[in-house]
mmCIF file of C-alpha atoms in Angstrom:
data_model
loop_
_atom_site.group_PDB
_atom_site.id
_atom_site.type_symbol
_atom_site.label_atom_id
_atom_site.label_comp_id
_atom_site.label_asym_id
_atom_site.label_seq_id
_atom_site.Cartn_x
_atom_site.Cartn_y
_atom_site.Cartn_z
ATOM 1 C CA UNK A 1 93.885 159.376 30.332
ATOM 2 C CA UNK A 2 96.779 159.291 32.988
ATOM 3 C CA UNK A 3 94.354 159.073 35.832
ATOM 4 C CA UNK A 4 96.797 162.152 37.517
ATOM 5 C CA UNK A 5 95.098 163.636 40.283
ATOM 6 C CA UNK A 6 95.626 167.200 39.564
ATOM 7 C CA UNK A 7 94.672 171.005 41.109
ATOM 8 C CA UNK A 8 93.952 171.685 44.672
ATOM 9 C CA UNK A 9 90.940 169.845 46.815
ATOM 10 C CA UNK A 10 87.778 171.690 47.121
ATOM 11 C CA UNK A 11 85.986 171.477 50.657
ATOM 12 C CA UNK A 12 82.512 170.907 49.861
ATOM 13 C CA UNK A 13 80.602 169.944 53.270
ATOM 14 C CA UNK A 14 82.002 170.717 56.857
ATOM 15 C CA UNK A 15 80.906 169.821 60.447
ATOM 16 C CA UNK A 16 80.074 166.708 59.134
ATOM 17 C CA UNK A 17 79.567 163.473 61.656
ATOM 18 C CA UNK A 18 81.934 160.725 61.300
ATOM 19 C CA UNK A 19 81.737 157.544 63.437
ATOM 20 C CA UNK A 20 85.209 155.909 63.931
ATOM 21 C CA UNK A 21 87.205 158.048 61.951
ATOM 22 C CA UNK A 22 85.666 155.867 58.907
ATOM 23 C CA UNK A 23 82.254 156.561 58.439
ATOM 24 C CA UNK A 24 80.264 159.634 57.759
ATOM 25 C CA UNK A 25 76.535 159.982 58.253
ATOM 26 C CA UNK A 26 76.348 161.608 55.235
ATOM 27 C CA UNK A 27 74.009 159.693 51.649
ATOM 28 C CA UNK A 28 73.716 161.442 48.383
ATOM 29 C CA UNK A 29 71.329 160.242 45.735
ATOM 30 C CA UNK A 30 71.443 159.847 41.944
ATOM 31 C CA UNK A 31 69.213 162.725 41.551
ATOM 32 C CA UNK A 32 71.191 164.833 43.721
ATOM 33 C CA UNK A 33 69.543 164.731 47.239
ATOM 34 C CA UNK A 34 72.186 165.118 49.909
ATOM 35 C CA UNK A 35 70.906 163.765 53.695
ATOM 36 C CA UNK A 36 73.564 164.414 56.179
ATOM 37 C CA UNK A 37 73.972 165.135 59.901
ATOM 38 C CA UNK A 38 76.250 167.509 61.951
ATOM 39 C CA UNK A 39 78.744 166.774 64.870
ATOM 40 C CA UNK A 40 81.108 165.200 66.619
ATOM 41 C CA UNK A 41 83.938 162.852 65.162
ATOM 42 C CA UNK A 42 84.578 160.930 67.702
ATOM 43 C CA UNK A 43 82.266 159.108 70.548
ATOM 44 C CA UNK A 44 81.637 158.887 73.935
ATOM 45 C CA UNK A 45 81.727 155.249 76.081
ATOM 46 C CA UNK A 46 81.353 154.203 79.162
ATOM 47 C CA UNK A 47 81.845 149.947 79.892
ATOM 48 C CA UNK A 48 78.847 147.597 81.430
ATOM 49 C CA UNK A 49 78.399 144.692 82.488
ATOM 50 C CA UNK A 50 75.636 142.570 80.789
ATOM 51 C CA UNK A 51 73.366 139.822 82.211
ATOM 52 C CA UNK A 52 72.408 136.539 80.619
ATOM 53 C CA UNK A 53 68.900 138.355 79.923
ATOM 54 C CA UNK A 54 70.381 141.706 78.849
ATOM 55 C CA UNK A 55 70.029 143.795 82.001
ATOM 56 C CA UNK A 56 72.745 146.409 81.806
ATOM 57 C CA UNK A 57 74.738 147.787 85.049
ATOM 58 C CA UNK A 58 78.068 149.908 84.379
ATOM 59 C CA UNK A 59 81.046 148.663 85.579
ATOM 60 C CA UNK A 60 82.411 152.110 86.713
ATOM 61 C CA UNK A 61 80.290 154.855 86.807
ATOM 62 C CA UNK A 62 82.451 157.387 86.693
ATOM 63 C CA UNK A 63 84.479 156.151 83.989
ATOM 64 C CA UNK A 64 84.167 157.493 80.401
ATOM 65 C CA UNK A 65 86.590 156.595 77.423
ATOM 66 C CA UNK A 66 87.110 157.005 73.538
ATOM 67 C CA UNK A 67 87.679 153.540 71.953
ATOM 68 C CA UNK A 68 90.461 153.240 69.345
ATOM 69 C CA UNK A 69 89.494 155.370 66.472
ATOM 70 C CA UNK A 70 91.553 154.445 63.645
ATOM 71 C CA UNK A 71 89.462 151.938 61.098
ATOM 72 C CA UNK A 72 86.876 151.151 63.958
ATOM 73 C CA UNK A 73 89.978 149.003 65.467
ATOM 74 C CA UNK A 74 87.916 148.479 68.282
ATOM 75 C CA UNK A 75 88.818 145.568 71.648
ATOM 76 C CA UNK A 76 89.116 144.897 74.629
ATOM 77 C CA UNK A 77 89.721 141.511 76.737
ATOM 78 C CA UNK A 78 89.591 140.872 80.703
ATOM 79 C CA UNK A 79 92.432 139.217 82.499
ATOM 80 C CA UNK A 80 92.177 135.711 82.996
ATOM 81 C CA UNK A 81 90.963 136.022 86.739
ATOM 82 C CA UNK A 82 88.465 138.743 85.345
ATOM 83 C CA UNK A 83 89.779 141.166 87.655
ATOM 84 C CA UNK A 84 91.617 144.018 85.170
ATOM 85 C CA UNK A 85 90.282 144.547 81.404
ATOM 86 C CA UNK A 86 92.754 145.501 78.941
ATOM 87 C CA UNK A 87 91.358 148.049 75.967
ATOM 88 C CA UNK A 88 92.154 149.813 73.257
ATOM 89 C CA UNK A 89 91.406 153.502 73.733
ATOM 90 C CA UNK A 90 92.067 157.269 71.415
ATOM 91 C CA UNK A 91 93.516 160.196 73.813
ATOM 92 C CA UNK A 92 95.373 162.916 73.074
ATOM 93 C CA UNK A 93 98.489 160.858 72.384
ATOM 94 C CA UNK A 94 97.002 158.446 69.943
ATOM 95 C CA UNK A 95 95.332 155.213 69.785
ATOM 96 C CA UNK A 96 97.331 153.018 72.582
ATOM 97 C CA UNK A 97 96.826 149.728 74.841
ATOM 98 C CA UNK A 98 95.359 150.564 78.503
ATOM 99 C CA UNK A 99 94.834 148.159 81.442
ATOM 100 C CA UNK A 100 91.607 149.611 84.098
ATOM 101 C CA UNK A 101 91.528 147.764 87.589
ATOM 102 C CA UNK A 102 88.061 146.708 88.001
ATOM 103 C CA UNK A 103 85.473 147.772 89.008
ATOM 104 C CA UNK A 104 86.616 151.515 89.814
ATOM 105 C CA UNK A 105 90.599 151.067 89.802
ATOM 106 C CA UNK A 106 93.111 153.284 88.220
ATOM 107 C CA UNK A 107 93.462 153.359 84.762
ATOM 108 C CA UNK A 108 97.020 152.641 83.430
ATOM 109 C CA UNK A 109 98.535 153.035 80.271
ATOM 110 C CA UNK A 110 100.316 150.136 78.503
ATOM 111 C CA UNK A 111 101.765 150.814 75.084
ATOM 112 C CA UNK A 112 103.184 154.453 74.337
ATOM 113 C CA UNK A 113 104.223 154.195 70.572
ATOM 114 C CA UNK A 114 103.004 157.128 68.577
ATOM 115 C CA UNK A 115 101.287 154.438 66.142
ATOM 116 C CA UNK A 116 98.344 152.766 66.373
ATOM 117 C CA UNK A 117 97.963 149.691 68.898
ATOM 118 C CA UNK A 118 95.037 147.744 69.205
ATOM 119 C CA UNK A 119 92.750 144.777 69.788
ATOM 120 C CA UNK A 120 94.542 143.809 73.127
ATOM 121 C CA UNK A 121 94.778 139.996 74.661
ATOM 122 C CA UNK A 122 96.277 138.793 78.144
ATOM 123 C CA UNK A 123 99.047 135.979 77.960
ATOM 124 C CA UNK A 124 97.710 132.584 79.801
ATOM 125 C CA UNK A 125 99.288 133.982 83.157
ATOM 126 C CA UNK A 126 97.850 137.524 83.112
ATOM 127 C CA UNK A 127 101.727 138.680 83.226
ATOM 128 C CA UNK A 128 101.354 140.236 79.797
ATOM 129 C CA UNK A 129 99.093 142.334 77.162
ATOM 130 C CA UNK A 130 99.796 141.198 73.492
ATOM 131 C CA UNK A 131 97.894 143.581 70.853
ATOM 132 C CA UNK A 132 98.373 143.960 66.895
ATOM 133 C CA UNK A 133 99.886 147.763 66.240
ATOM 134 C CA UNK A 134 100.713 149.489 62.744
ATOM 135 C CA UNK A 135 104.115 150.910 63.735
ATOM 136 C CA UNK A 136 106.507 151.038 60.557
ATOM 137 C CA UNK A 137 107.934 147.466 62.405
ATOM 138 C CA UNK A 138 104.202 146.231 62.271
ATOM 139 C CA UNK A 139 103.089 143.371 63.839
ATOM 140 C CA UNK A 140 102.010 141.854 66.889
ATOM 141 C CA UNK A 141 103.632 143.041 70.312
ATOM 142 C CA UNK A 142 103.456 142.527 74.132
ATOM 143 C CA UNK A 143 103.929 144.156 76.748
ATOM 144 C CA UNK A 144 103.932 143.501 80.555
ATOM 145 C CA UNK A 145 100.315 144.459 82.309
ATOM 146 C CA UNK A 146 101.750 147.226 84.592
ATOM 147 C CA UNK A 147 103.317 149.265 81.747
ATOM 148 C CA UNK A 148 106.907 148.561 83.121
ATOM 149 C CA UNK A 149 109.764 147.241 81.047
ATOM 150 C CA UNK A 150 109.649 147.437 77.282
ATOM 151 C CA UNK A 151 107.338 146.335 74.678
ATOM 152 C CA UNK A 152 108.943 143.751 72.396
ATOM 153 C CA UNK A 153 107.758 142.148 69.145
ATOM 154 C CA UNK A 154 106.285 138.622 68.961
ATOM 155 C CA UNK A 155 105.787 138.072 65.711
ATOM 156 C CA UNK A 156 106.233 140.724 62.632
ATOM 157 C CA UNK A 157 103.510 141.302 59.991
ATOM 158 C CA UNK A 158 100.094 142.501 58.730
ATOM 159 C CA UNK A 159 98.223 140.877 61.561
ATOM 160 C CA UNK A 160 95.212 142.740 62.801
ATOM 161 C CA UNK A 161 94.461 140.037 65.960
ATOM 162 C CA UNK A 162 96.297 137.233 67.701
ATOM 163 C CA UNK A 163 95.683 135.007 70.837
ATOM 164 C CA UNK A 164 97.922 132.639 73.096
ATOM 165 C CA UNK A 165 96.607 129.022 73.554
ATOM 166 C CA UNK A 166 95.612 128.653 76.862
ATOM 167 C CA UNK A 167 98.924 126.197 77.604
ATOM 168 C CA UNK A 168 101.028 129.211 75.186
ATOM 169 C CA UNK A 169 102.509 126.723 72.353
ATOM 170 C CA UNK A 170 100.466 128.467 69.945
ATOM 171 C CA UNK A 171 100.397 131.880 69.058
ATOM 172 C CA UNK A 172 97.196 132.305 66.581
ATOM 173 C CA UNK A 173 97.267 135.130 64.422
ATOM 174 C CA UNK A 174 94.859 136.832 61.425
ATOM 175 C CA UNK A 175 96.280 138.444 58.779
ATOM 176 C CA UNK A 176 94.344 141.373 56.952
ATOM 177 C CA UNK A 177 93.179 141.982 53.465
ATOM 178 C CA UNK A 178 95.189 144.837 52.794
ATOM 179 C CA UNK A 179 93.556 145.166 49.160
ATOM 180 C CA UNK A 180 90.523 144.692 50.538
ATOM 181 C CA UNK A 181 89.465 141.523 48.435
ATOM 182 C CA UNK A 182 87.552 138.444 49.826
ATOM 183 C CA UNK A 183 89.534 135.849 50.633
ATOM 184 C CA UNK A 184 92.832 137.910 51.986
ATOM 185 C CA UNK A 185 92.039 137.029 55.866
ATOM 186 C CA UNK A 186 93.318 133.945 57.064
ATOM 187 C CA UNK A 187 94.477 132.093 60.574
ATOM 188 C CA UNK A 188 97.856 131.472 61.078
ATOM 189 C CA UNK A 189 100.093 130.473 63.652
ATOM 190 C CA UNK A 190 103.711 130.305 65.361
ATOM 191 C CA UNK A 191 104.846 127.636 67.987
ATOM 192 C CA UNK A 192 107.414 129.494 69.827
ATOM 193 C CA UNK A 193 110.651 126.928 69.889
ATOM 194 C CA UNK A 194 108.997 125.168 67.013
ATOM 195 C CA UNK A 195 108.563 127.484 63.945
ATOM 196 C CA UNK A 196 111.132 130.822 62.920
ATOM 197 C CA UNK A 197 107.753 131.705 60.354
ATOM 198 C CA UNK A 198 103.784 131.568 60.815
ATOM 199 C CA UNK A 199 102.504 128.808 59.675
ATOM 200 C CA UNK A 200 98.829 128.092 57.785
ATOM 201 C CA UNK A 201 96.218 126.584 60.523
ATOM 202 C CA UNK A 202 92.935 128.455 57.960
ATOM 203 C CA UNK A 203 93.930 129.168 54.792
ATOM 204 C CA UNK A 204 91.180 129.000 52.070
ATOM 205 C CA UNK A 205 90.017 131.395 49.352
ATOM 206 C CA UNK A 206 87.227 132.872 51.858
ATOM 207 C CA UNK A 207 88.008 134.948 54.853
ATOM 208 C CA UNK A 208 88.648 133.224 58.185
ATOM 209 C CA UNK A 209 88.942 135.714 61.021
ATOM 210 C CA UNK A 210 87.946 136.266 64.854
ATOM 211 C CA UNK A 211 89.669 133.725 66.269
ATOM 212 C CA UNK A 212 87.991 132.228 69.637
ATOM 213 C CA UNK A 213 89.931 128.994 71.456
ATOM 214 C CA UNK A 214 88.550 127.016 73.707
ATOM 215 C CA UNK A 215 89.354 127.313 77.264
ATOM 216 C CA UNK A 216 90.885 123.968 76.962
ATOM 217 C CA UNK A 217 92.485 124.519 73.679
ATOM 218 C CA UNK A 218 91.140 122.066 71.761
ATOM 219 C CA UNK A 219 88.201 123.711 69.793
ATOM 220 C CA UNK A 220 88.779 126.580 67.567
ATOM 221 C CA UNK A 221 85.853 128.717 66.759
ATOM 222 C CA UNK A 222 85.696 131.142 64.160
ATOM 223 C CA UNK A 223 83.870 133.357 61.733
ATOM 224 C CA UNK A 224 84.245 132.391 57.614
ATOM 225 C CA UNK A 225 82.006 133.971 54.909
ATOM 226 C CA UNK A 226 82.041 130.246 53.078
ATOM 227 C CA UNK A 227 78.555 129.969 52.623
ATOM 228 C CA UNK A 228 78.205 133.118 50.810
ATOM 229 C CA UNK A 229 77.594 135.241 54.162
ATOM 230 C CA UNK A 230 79.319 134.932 57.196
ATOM 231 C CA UNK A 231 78.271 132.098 59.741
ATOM 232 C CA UNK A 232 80.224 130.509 63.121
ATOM 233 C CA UNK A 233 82.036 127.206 62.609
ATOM 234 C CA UNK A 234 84.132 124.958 64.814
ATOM 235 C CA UNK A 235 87.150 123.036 64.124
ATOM 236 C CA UNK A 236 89.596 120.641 66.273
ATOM 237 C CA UNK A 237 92.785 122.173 67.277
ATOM 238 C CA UNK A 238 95.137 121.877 66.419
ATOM 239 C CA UNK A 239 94.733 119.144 64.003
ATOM 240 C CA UNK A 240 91.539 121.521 62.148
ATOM 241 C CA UNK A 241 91.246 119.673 59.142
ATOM 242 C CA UNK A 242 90.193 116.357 61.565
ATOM 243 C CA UNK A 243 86.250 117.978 61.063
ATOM 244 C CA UNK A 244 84.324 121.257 61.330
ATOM 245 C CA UNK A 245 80.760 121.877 62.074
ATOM 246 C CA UNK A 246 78.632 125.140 61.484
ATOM 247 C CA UNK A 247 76.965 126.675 64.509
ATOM 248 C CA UNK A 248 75.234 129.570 63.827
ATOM 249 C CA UNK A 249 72.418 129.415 60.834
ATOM 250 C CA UNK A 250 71.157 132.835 59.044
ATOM 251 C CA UNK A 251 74.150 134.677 59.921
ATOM 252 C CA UNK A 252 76.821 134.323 62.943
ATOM 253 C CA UNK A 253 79.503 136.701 63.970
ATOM 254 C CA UNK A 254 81.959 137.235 67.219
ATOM 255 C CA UNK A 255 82.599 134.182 68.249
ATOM 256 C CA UNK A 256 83.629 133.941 72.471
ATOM 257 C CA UNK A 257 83.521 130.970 74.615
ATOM 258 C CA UNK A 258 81.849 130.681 78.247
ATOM 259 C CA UNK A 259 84.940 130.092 80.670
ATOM 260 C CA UNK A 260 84.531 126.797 81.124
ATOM 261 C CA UNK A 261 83.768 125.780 77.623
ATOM 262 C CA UNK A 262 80.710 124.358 77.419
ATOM 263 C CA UNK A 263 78.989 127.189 75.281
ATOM 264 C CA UNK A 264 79.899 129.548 72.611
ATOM 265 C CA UNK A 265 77.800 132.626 72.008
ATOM 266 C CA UNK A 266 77.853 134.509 68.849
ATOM 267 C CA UNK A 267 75.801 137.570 67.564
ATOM 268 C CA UNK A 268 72.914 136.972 64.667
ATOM 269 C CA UNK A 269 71.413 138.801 61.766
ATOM 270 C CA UNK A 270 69.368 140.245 63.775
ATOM 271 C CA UNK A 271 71.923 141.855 66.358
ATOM 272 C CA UNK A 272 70.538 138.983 69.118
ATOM 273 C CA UNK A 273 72.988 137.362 71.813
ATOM 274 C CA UNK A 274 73.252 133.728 70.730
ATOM 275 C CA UNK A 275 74.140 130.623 73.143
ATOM 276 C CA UNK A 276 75.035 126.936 71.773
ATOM 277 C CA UNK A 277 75.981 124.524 74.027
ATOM 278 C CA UNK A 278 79.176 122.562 73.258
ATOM 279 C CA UNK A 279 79.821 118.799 74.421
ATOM 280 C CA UNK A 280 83.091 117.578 74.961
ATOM 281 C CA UNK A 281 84.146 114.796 73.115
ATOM 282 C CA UNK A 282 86.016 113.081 70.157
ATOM 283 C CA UNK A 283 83.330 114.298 67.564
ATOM 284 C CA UNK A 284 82.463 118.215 67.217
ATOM 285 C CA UNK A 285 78.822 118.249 68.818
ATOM 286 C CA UNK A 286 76.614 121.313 69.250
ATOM 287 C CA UNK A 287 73.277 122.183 70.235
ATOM 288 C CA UNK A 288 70.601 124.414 68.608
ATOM 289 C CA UNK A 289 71.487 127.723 69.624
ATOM 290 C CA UNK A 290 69.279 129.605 71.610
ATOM 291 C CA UNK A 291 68.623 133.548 72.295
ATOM 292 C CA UNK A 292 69.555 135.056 75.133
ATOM 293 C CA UNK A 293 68.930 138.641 74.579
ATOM 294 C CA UNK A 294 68.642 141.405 71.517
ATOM 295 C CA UNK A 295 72.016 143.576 71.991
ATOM 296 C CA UNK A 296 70.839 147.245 72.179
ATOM 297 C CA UNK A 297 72.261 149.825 69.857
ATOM 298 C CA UNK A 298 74.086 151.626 71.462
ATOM 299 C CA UNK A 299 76.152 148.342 72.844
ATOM 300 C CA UNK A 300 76.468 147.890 69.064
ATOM 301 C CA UNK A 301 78.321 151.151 67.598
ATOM 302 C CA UNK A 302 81.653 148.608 68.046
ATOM 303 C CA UNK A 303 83.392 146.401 64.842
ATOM 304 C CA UNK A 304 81.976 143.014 65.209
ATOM 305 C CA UNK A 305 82.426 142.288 61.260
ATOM 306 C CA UNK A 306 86.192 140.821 61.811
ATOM 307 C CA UNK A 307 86.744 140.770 64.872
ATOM 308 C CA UNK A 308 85.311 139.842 68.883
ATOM 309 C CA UNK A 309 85.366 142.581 70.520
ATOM 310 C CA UNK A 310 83.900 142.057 73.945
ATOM 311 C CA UNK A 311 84.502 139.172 77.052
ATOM 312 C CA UNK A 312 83.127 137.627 79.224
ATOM 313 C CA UNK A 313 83.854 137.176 83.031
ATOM 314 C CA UNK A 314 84.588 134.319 84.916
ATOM 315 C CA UNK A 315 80.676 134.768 86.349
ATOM 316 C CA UNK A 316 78.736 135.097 83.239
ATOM 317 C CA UNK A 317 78.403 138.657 82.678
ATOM 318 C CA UNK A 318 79.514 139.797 79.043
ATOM 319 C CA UNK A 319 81.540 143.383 79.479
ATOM 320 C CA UNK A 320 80.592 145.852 76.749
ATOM 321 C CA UNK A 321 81.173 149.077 75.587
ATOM 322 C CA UNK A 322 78.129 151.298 75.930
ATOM 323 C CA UNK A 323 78.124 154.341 73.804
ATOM 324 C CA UNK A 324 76.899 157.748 75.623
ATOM 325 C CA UNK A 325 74.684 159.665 74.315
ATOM 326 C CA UNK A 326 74.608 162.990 76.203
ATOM 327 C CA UNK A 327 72.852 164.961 73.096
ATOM 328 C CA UNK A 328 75.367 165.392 70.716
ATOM 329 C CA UNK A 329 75.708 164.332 67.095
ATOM 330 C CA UNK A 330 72.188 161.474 67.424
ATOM 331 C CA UNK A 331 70.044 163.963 68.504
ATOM 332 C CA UNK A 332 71.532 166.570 65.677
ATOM 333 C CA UNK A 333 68.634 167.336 63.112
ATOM 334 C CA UNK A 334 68.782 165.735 59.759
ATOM 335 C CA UNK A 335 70.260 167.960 57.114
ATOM 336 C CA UNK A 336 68.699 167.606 53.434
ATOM 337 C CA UNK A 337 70.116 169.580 50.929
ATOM 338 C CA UNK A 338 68.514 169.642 47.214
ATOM 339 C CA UNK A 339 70.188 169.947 44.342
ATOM 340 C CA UNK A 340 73.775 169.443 45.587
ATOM 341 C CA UNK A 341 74.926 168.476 42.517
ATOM 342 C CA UNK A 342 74.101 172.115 41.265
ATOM 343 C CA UNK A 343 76.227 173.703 44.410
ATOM 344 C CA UNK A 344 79.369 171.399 43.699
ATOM 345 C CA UNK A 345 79.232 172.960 40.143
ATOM 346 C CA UNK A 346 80.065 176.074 41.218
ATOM 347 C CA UNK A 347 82.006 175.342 43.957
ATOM 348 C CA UNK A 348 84.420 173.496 41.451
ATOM 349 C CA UNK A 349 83.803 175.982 37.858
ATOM 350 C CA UNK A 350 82.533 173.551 35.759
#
């Protein structure tokens, strides 16, 4: 009646696969049919670069990373002359903040904190990494590039992203939904000088998240789950309630703007690139979107429900994280056990 949790846990399964330290490939059925599969916890990536038509060439062939693996926290973000990608990666020492020369530089790390940091962005000058980490002063931190100095905190909170305006009066930040409900992400901001607290820029009842700015920092695109599922809209910036205007139809997530502004790709229902074109102007205008490519799988095994987590370069080419598939855990053989419900009876005695 209590609801206690009481006695000692009783390891039913082992050697099962879990993606992102979150999800197991494990399904169990009313009648008792288990279907599960064996290995690995964590994966294997390497990065690529990715054509307009979805031709795939790695950036560094001899480079191979785990991404973050706490809550599929997953990011990364080039430089703003596209020539050093900052990234969230898992090591030995925890989930940290790295910077990688491209294409086949060193690798150097940024953040050493023994708590999670993740989702990196560069500061308008490239001087700086700022990233969201879940330290017990959580919040969102920077950091110079090259590792040297100390990392200092921007702005404290529950924010799990946050992005400089290209001129750096705003700092835009989402907040999570720590309860999980709809409705607990939303967009703030803080205008260093200007405010001591964030204040609201999207605030409604539904969840506002994946904040993309304009390279001019007028146009604010996002990702809200308004219409009942989630879909790409635009707003004015900073003055957002002066209009908005959906983009995507049938489903729209990760937002992320060409460098120069005049299109915004986004990723469908159907895991397809997306392009709309953007005109500048006083009103919001778009174009029908268009497909560029369908994103292969494994380019997919990243979070793209909150959150953008690949760039794109000052060329064209999108950088994504590939994952590897050397002949682990994917090629494992199904597992199908019947009657499990019987075998967790007497495992348990009762």
């Amino acid at each position: 009646k209590r609801l206690d949790v009481r006695g000692t846990p009783i390891p039913l399964l082992d050697s099962v696969s879990v993606r992102s330290a979150l999800a197991p490939s494990l399904s169990l059925s009313r009648s008792g049919t288990l279907v599960m599969r064996t290995g690995g916890a964590i994966s294997n990536y390497d990065m690529v670069w990715v054509n307009r038509d979805g031709r795939v060439a790695p950036t560094d062939p001899a480079w191979r990373f785990q991404l973050t693996a706490t809550a599929s926290n997953h990011g990364w973000a080039l430089s703003p002359d596209g020539g050093r990608l900052a990234i969230g990666l898992n090591t030995e020492q925890g989930d940290d903040i790295w910077v990688k020369r491209l294409p086949d530089g060193p690798l150097s790390r940024v953040s050493y904190d023994p708590a999670t940091d993740y989702r990196p962005r560069w500061s308008p000058d490239g001087q700086y990494v700022i990233y969201a980490s879940d330290r017990d002063s959580a919040g969102l931190y920077q950091r110079r590039a090259d590792g040297t100095g100390q990392d200092s905190l921007l702005v404290g909170g529950s924010f799990q992203e946050g992005t400089w305006s290209p001129d750096g009066t705003w700092l835009l930040l989402r907040g999570g939904a720590g309860s999980g409900a709809p409705g607990g992400r939303d967009i703030t901001g803080v205008r260093p000088g200007i405010d001591s607290v964030p204040v609201p820029v999207l605030a409604t009842m539904f969840d506002e998240d994946a904040i993309a700015l304009s390279p001019n920092g007028r146009v604010l695109a996002y990702q809200s789950d308004e219409t009942g599922r989630t879909e790409v809209f635009i707003r004015p910036f900073p003055n957002v309630d002066a209009g908005k205007r959906q983009v995507s139809n049938g489903g729209g997530v990760a937002p992320l703007w060409s460098r120069d502004g005049a299109e915004l790709f986004y990723l469908n229902d159907e895991q397809e690139m997306m392009v709309a074109s953007i005109t500048p102007g006083a009103t919001l205008t778009t174009g029908e979107p268009q497909t560029l490519f369908p994103v292969a799988s494994e380019l997919l095994d990243v979070e793209t429900i909150f959150y953008t987590p690949w760039d794109i370069s000052p060329d064209g080419r999108f950088i994504m994280a590939r994952r590897v598939r050397p002949g682990g855990e994917d090629q494992a053989p199904l597992i199908v056990v019947e009657n499990f419900f019987e075998e967790v009876k007497m495992k348990v005695g009762r």
